[in-house]
Coordinates of N, CA and C in Angstrom, one line a residue:
X1 N -9.9 16.8 8.8 CA -9.7 15.6 8.7 C -8.8 15.2 7.8
X2 N -8.5 16.1 6.9 CA -7.8 15.6 5.6 C -6.3 16.0 6.2
X3 N -5.9 16.7 6.7 CA -4.7 16.9 7.7 C -4.5 15.8 8.3
X4 N -4.7 14.8 8.6 CA -4.1 13.6 9.8 C -4.6 12.8 8.7
X5 N -5.5 12.2 7.9 CA -5.8 11.1 7.0 C -4.1 11.2 5.9
X6 N -3.7 12.3 5.5 CA -3.1 12.2 4.4 C -1.6 11.4 5.4
X7 N -0.7 12.0 6.3 CA 0.1 11.5 6.8 C 0.3 9.6 7.2
X8 N -1.1 9.1 7.9 CA -1.4 7.9 8.0 C -1.5 7.3 7.0
X9 N -2.2 8.0 5.9 CA -2.1 6.5 4.6 C -0.4 6.8 4.5
X10 N 0.4 7.9 4.4 CA 1.7 7.7 4.0 C 2.2 6.5 4.6
X11 N 2.0 6.5 6.0 CA 2.3 5.9 7.0 C 2.1 4.1 6.7
X12 N 0.8 4.0 6.4 CA 0.5 2.6 5.9 C 1.1 2.2 4.8
X13 N 1.0 3.2 3.7 CA 1.8 2.8 2.7 C 3.5 2.1 2.8
X14 N 3.7 2.9 3.6 CA 5.2 2.4 4.0 C 5.5 1.4 4.6
X15 N 4.6 1.3 5.6 CA 4.4 -0.4 6.1 C 4.1 -1.6 5.4
X16 N 3.4 -0.8 4.3 CA 2.8 -2.4 3.4 C 3.8 -2.6 2.3
X17 N 4.7 -1.3 1.8 CA 5.8 -1.9 1.5 C 7.0 -2.3 2.0
X18 N 7.1 -2.4 3.2 CA 8.3 -3.0 3.9 C 7.6 -4.4 4.0
X19 N 6.7 -4.8 3.9 CA 5.8 -6.2 4.3 C 5.8 -6.7 3.2
X20 N 5.6 -6.0 2.2 CA 5.9 -6.6 0.8 C 7.4 -7.0 0.4
X21 N 8.3 -6.3 0.9 CA 9.7 -6.3 1.1 C 10.4 -7.8 1.3
X22 N 9.7 -7.8 2.6 CA 10.1 -9.0 3.3 C 9.3 -10.0 3.1
X23 N 7.9 -10.1 2.1 CA 7.2 -11.5 1.5 C 8.0 -11.7 0.4
X24 N 8.5 -10.6 -0.4 CA 9.5 -11.2 -1.6 C 10.9 -11.9 -1.2
X25 N 11.6 -11.5 -0.3 CA 12.3 -12.0 0.3 C 12.1 -13.5 0.9
X26 N 11.2 -13.4 2.0 CA 10.8 -15.0 2.4 C 10.4 -16.0 1.2
X27 N 9.8 -15.4 0.1 CA 9.1 -16.3 -0.8 C 10.2 -16.2 -2.1
X28 N 11.3 -15.5 -2.1 CA 11.8 -15.7 -3.3 C 11.8 -15.5 -4.4
X29 N 11.2 -14.3 -4.9 CA 10.4 -14.0 -5.8 C 11.5 -13.4 -6.5
X30 N 11.2 -13.5 -8.1 CA 12.7 -13.0 -9.1 C 12.3 -11.7 -9.3
X31 N 14.0 -11.4 -8.9 CA 14.0 -9.5 -9.1 C 13.1 -8.9 -10.2
X32 N 12.9 -9.9 -11.4 CA 12.3 -9.4 -12.6 C 10.8 -9.0 -12.3
X33 N 9.9 -10.2 -11.5 CA 8.7 -10.2 -10.8 C 8.6 -9.1 -9.9
X34 N 9.5 -8.4 -9.0 CA 8.9 -7.7 -7.7 C 8.5 -6.3 -8.2
X35 N 9.0 -5.6 -9.3 CA 8.1 -4.4 -9.7 C 6.7 -4.5 -9.8
X36 N 6.6 -5.7 -10.3 CA 5.0 -6.2 -10.8 C 3.9 -6.4 -9.5
X37 N 4.9 -7.0 -8.4 CA 4.2 -7.2 -6.8 C 4.4 -6.0 -6.1
X38 N 4.9 -4.7 -6.4 CA 4.9 -3.8 -5.7 C 4.0 -3.0 -6.2
X39 N 3.7 -3.1 -7.5 CA 3.0 -2.1 -8.2 C 1.6 -2.6 -8.1
X40 N 0.8 -3.8 -8.2 CA -0.1 -4.0 -8.0 C -0.9 -4.0 -6.3
X41 N 0.2 -4.4 -5.5 CA -0.4 -3.9 -3.9 C -0.4 -2.4 -3.5
X42 N 0.7 -1.7 -4.2 CA 0.5 -0.2 -3.9 C -0.8 0.5 -4.4
X43 N -1.3 -0.4 -6.0 CA -2.5 -0.1 -6.5 C -3.6 -0.4 -5.7
X44 N -3.6 -1.6 -5.0 CA -5.0 -2.0 -4.4 C -4.9 -1.1 -3.1
X45 N -3.6 -1.1 -2.4 CA -3.7 -0.2 -1.1 C -4.2 1.0 -1.4
X46 N -4.1 1.9 -3.0 CA -4.1 2.9 -2.6 C -5.7 3.1 -3.0
X47 N -6.4 2.4 -3.8 CA -7.6 2.1 -3.7 C -8.5 2.2 -2.8
X48 N -8.1 1.1 -1.7 CA -8.6 0.9 -0.3 C -8.7 2.3 0.5
X49 N -7.4 3.2 0.5 CA -7.3 4.0 1.3 C -8.5 5.3 0.9
X50 N -8.3 5.4 -0.5 CA -9.4 6.4 -1.2 C -10.6 5.9 -1.1
X51 N -11.1 5.1 -1.0 CA -12.5 4.8 -0.5 C -12.6 4.7 0.5
X52 N -11.8 4.3 1.5 CA -12.3 4.4 3.0 C -12.3 6.1 3.5
X53 N -11.3 7.0 2.5 CA -11.4 8.2 3.0 C -12.7 9.1 2.5
X54 N -13.1 8.4 1.3 CA -14.5 9.1 0.8 C -15.6 8.5 1.7
X55 N -15.9 7.2 1.9 CA -16.6 6.7 3.1 C -16.8 7.4 4.3
X56 N -15.3 7.9 5.0 CA -15.4 8.4 6.1 C -15.9 9.9 6.3
X57 N -15.6 10.5 4.4 CA -16.2 12.3 4.5 C -17.6 12.2 4.3
X58 N -18.1 11.0 3.5 CA -19.2 11.8 3.0 C -20.4 11.0 3.7
X59 N -20.0 10.2 4.6 CA -21.1 9.2 5.3 C -21.2 9.9 6.6

């Protein structure tokens, strides 16, 4: 299970980051605010991925 989940999680994080980059470009978010936006989104997606892994594994 974990062998399939980790590559999928990395792929999801990659696509979310590319979508976040497109959002920053489209909304013209200043360069100094972009790291905060990326950090926030990455933390939230990581929490979501970990909680979904725990739910699938232990239920």
